């Protein structure tokens, strides 16, 4: 992979970080281009739908409410659908026409079995007709390529990627106008030396998705916060890699072998959604799942476990306990419950 990036630098000169990130994640030999499913329990990170089928099952309630609100025709689209671990329980609880948008070949093969190969596509544009329904994505936006910028006393400097010896290094470059504009609008207070991930691709993706949606909702789950919430993390920035469920090496060290990611600026996404004419709300994941009934489901599981403790089937009790503990992890206020959710309705 480093070879592909070094060749790109030989041809194009130093690369803006978002170009490097796009190659490292989605280019030939890239992290998500490999024939390995990344978001599974044996993979590099464990996501909400991989952790518990109750994530998808709970979101079936949200899909049902939207269906009641906008009527037919109605379709569900999951973007970055991974192994299908969100769609599978959701569709079991609420069978609706479903599409999956994925770039990873390994994930596309798994999704074809779930929704049919003709409904697995590479982008929203490939779904025919105007869209009415719900577009869901869990942990998509944190992987969309970002530019990197540093606050200097005199203004903003970008960090680009160049070759040095056999490796890759960051080099400073003047901030491009679109990067400066995003920073001025969304970065919030950043101390000198502080680093910001500039989420231009996320903004473009959301605008395009809202442009495709005639009626319904876009629901985006991810780690991140508003600029205010991210302020204390600006001194070092939030760019990082994951491998084997742990933080991985610095992003330039092993491109293609690590997941490159950063916290999502949800304040920017909310503003962009509103500018596009949507009614946009920000939720915490624990609060949204609670509003959709997950805490009541946990209480019901608990009650049934107690009944089974008085002479019921131990295997059934163990499986209910596992289900309940998975749901509690989705709601954990300092873990997955602390994820943010953008709900943008049109
Ligand atoms: C962190 S995984 C999340 C997978 C799944 N949503 C989950 O929660 O388990 C990110 C996924 O996003 C996919 N992806 C990244 N950019 C994408 C894009 N522009 N369109 C569709 N899928 C994308 C990757 O292939 C990968 O499967």
XYZ file of C-alpha atoms and ligand atoms in Angstrom:
373
model
C 0.000 0.000 0.000
C 2.798 2.410 0.880
C 4.055 1.764 -2.691
C 0.705 2.934 -4.172
C 0.858 6.103 -2.101
C 4.502 6.744 -2.931
C 3.663 6.361 -6.641
C 0.787 8.816 -6.273
C 3.153 11.310 -4.631
C 5.721 10.754 -7.431
C 3.004 11.569 -9.992
C 1.070 14.333 -8.176
C 3.478 15.771 -5.599
C 2.644 15.871 -1.844
C -0.956 14.723 -1.195
C -3.617 16.585 0.791
C -4.447 14.345 3.764
C -7.912 13.498 2.409
C -6.324 12.135 -0.780
C -3.913 10.034 1.298
C -6.810 8.793 3.476
C -8.927 7.897 0.421
C -6.054 5.840 -1.028
C -5.178 4.203 2.298
C -8.783 3.146 3.005
C -10.347 2.637 -0.429
C -7.509 2.500 -3.011
C -5.876 -0.628 -4.431
C -4.673 -2.610 -1.377
C -6.583 -0.166 0.874
C -7.964 -1.097 4.279
C -11.618 -1.419 3.171
C -10.711 -2.681 -0.325
C -9.278 -5.927 1.102
C -11.303 -9.138 0.945
C -11.715 -9.179 4.710
C -14.795 -8.110 6.635
C -13.524 -5.389 8.943
C -16.435 -4.696 11.299
C -16.861 -8.128 12.853
C -15.983 -9.351 16.327
C -12.768 -10.951 15.025
C -11.890 -7.700 13.174
C -10.350 -4.404 14.220
C -13.319 -2.684 15.856
C -16.655 -3.698 17.357
C -19.592 -1.549 16.334
C -23.069 -1.247 17.878
C -24.787 -3.565 15.363
C -21.985 -6.117 15.657
C -22.288 -6.003 19.409
C -26.032 -6.575 19.654
C -28.947 -7.480 17.368
C -31.050 -5.197 19.588
C -29.469 -2.180 17.849
C -31.129 -3.063 14.531
C -34.265 -4.315 16.231
C -34.671 -1.018 18.133
C -34.148 0.999 14.952
C -37.031 -0.926 13.395
C -39.236 1.265 15.621
C -37.734 4.428 14.102
C -38.250 3.028 10.598
C -41.871 2.188 11.508
C -42.506 5.734 12.762
C -41.097 7.245 9.569
C -43.167 4.851 7.467
C -46.282 5.928 9.357
C -45.312 9.595 8.836
C -44.597 9.569 5.079
C -46.548 6.516 3.826
C -45.752 4.623 0.611
C -43.620 4.200 -1.426
C -41.057 3.562 1.274
C -37.562 2.072 1.259
C -34.820 1.578 3.792
C -31.233 2.244 2.730
C -28.260 1.405 4.883
C -25.023 3.072 3.830
C -21.746 1.473 4.972
C -23.810 -1.592 5.796
C -20.764 -3.756 6.607
C -21.645 -7.379 7.374
C -25.414 -6.693 7.473
C -25.581 -6.939 11.259
C -27.859 -3.876 11.490
C -30.136 -4.718 8.552
C -30.664 -8.388 9.496
C -32.478 -7.886 12.849
C -34.146 -4.699 11.624
C -35.703 -6.441 8.623
C -36.729 -9.379 10.799
C -38.629 -6.953 13.048
C -39.944 -4.846 10.162
C -39.792 -6.262 6.634
C -39.496 -3.358 4.158
C -37.811 -2.860 0.773
C -34.134 -2.546 1.650
C -30.975 -1.442 -0.111
C -27.364 -1.609 1.029
C -24.655 0.832 -0.046
C -21.124 -0.494 0.425
C -17.703 -0.092 -1.128
C -15.961 -3.041 0.476
C -16.050 -6.200 -1.705
C -16.168 -8.518 1.332
C -19.100 -6.612 2.838
C -20.953 -6.503 -0.513
C -20.839 -10.297 -0.780
C -22.352 -10.670 2.730
C -25.041 -8.052 1.974
C -26.056 -9.652 -1.346
C -27.263 -12.681 0.596
C -29.400 -10.475 2.788
C -31.075 -8.027 0.366
C -30.277 -9.570 -3.061
C -27.267 -8.672 -5.223
C -29.318 -6.177 -7.301
C -29.982 -4.116 -4.161
C -26.320 -3.836 -3.128
C -24.841 -0.729 -4.746
C -21.730 1.431 -4.477
C -23.425 4.794 -3.942
C -26.842 6.352 -3.263
C -26.889 7.658 -6.859
C -27.182 4.066 -8.094
C -30.581 3.578 -6.404
C -33.205 4.399 -9.052
C -35.912 7.046 -8.701
C -36.486 9.638 -5.987
C -35.930 8.193 -2.533
C -38.680 8.071 0.082
C -37.827 6.374 3.345
C -34.950 6.135 5.803
C -31.227 6.334 5.064
C -29.242 4.885 7.974
C -25.492 4.772 8.545
C -23.487 3.620 11.534
C -19.817 4.643 11.604
C -19.698 5.831 7.991
C -18.845 9.497 8.451
C -15.757 8.940 10.633
C -14.193 7.066 7.691
C -14.926 9.669 5.008
C -11.651 11.274 3.895
C -10.722 14.450 5.816
C -8.219 17.244 5.371
C -5.960 18.050 8.339
C -5.205 21.579 9.517
C -3.202 23.180 12.335
C -3.859 26.570 13.915
C -0.788 28.828 13.793
C -0.511 32.323 15.261
C -0.784 33.727 11.720
C -3.668 31.494 10.567
C -4.314 27.956 9.344
C -1.747 25.555 7.873
C -2.663 22.236 6.263
C -0.778 19.008 6.794
C -0.121 17.111 3.566
C 1.711 13.819 3.014
C 5.103 13.504 1.304
C 7.776 10.824 0.840
C 10.944 10.719 2.922
C 13.402 7.836 2.537
C 11.256 4.672 2.453
C 8.487 6.194 4.497
C 5.858 8.939 4.526
C 5.946 12.207 6.460
C 3.674 15.178 7.105
C 4.621 18.442 5.431
C 3.018 21.852 5.912
C 1.068 23.431 3.059
C -0.933 26.669 2.831
C -4.570 26.047 3.713
C -6.757 25.786 0.580
C -9.699 28.228 0.464
C -12.381 25.505 0.946
C -10.479 24.184 3.965
C -10.202 27.670 5.482
C -13.894 28.319 4.900
C -14.873 25.100 6.692
C -12.517 25.932 9.591
C -13.827 29.468 9.990
C -17.424 28.216 10.060
C -17.131 25.075 12.142
C -13.839 24.585 14.019
C -14.762 26.675 17.073
C -12.021 27.714 19.531
C -8.679 26.056 18.740
C -5.453 26.925 20.623
C -2.228 27.669 18.671
C -0.730 24.337 17.571
C -4.156 22.659 17.791
C -5.230 20.262 15.059
C -8.611 19.977 13.338
C -9.903 17.307 10.971
C -11.697 19.174 8.189
C -14.712 17.106 7.185
C -15.433 18.365 3.681
C -16.303 14.931 2.268
C -18.822 14.371 5.085
C -20.494 17.690 4.230
C -20.611 16.804 0.520
C -21.969 13.324 1.287
C -24.756 14.704 3.501
C -25.757 17.390 0.971
C -25.914 14.794 -1.808
C -27.907 12.350 0.357
C -30.424 15.045 1.337
C -30.624 15.997 -2.328
C -31.711 12.417 -3.137
C -34.289 12.170 -0.341
C -37.759 13.300 -1.364
C -39.305 12.464 2.035
C -38.121 10.641 5.137
C -35.051 10.765 7.360
C -31.284 10.436 7.300
C -29.973 8.950 10.550
C -26.210 8.998 11.144
C -24.601 7.339 14.187
C -20.962 7.922 15.033
C -18.423 8.965 17.629
C -17.958 12.713 17.808
C -19.556 15.847 19.172
C -20.280 19.486 18.393
C -17.292 21.893 18.114
C -17.980 22.907 21.724
C -17.712 19.307 22.914
C -14.625 18.701 20.771
C -12.815 21.851 22.025
C -10.855 20.066 24.768
C -9.544 17.572 22.175
C -8.385 20.210 19.691
C -4.839 20.606 21.124
C -3.896 17.118 19.806
C -6.739 16.570 17.347
C -8.742 13.335 17.184
C -7.134 11.614 14.183
C -6.233 8.017 15.042
C -6.041 4.457 13.732
C -7.506 1.186 14.982
C -6.232 -2.341 14.715
C -7.211 -5.483 16.654
C -9.711 -3.537 18.798
C -6.984 -1.144 20.015
C -5.487 2.153 18.965
C -3.072 1.439 16.110
C 0.180 3.072 14.893
C 0.318 6.696 13.624
C -1.724 7.050 10.407
C 1.242 7.376 8.017
C 3.062 4.309 9.373
C 1.080 1.392 7.951
C -1.485 2.644 5.424
C -3.777 -0.143 4.232
C -3.301 -2.143 7.451
C -5.199 0.150 9.834
C -8.568 1.876 10.042
C -7.973 5.659 9.839
C -10.633 7.705 11.602
C -11.458 10.826 13.616
C -14.318 12.193 15.701
C -17.203 13.497 13.623
C -18.134 17.177 13.898
C -21.866 16.772 14.424
C -22.432 20.520 14.780
C -21.182 20.968 11.217
C -23.453 18.162 9.987
C -26.485 19.656 11.740
C -25.852 23.087 10.190
C -25.370 21.581 6.732
C -28.584 19.562 7.049
C -30.532 22.675 8.109
C -29.076 24.694 5.238
C -30.323 21.956 2.907
C -33.839 22.469 4.286
C -34.029 19.513 6.690
C -35.263 19.552 10.275
C -32.120 18.317 11.994
C -31.821 17.082 15.581
C -28.760 15.837 17.472
C -29.184 13.004 19.949
C -26.950 10.933 22.166
C -27.169 7.262 21.186
C -28.359 6.200 24.673
C -31.175 8.772 24.633
C -32.337 7.941 21.123
C -32.360 4.180 21.791
C -34.221 4.818 25.039
C -36.816 6.942 23.207
C -37.263 4.009 20.811
C -37.940 1.570 23.665
C -34.607 -0.141 24.331
C -34.644 0.450 28.106
C -38.081 -1.132 28.366
C -36.786 -4.093 26.350
C -33.878 -4.423 28.823
C -36.329 -4.366 31.748
C -38.453 -7.076 30.103
C -35.358 -9.234 29.564
C -34.406 -8.748 33.206
C -37.846 -9.807 34.420
C -37.791 -12.926 32.253
C -34.283 -13.795 33.510
C -35.552 -13.609 37.107
C -38.480 -15.868 36.270
C -36.112 -18.384 34.680
C -33.850 -18.219 37.745
C -36.721 -19.862 39.642
C -36.369 -23.194 37.904
C -36.332 -22.315 34.167
C -34.042 -23.467 31.363
C -30.446 -22.361 32.228
C -29.501 -22.094 28.531
C -32.406 -19.795 27.772
C -31.510 -17.727 30.810
C -27.860 -17.452 29.689
C -28.875 -16.322 26.198
C -31.296 -13.707 27.597
C -28.556 -12.443 29.887
C -26.159 -12.105 26.924
C -28.833 -10.204 24.986
C -29.513 -7.896 27.951
C -25.824 -7.226 28.567
C -25.323 -6.386 24.876
C -28.205 -3.887 25.075
C -26.748 -2.334 28.233
C -23.445 -1.847 26.399
C -25.276 0.016 23.612
C -26.657 2.346 26.295
C -23.471 2.778 28.342
C -23.169 6.540 28.953
C -19.360 6.589 28.650
C -19.190 4.009 25.855
C -21.473 3.481 22.867
C -24.253 5.441 24.574
C -22.022 8.516 24.242
C -22.083 8.280 20.432
C -23.987 11.053 18.673
C -26.831 10.687 16.193
C -27.929 13.170 13.557
C -31.591 12.748 12.624
C -32.377 14.930 9.601
C -35.982 14.829 8.377
C -37.466 16.153 5.133
C -16.503 1.176 10.466
S -17.252 0.227 9.211
C -18.920 0.212 9.772
C -19.711 -0.939 9.235
C -21.139 -1.080 9.811
N -21.925 0.100 9.586
C -21.103 -1.362 11.295
O -21.498 -0.491 12.063
O -20.676 -2.460 11.689
C -17.251 1.406 7.917
C -17.827 0.845 6.637
O -18.076 1.944 5.772
C -17.869 1.522 4.439
N -17.777 2.759 3.658
C -16.876 3.730 3.788
N -17.110 4.749 2.931
C -18.238 4.419 2.272
C -19.029 5.071 1.284
N -18.690 6.262 0.794
N -20.128 4.438 0.840
C -20.473 3.233 1.318
N -19.766 2.560 2.261
C -18.671 3.151 2.730
C -16.627 0.674 4.563
O -16.465 -0.189 3.480
C -16.925 -0.085 5.875
O -17.600 -1.294 5.634
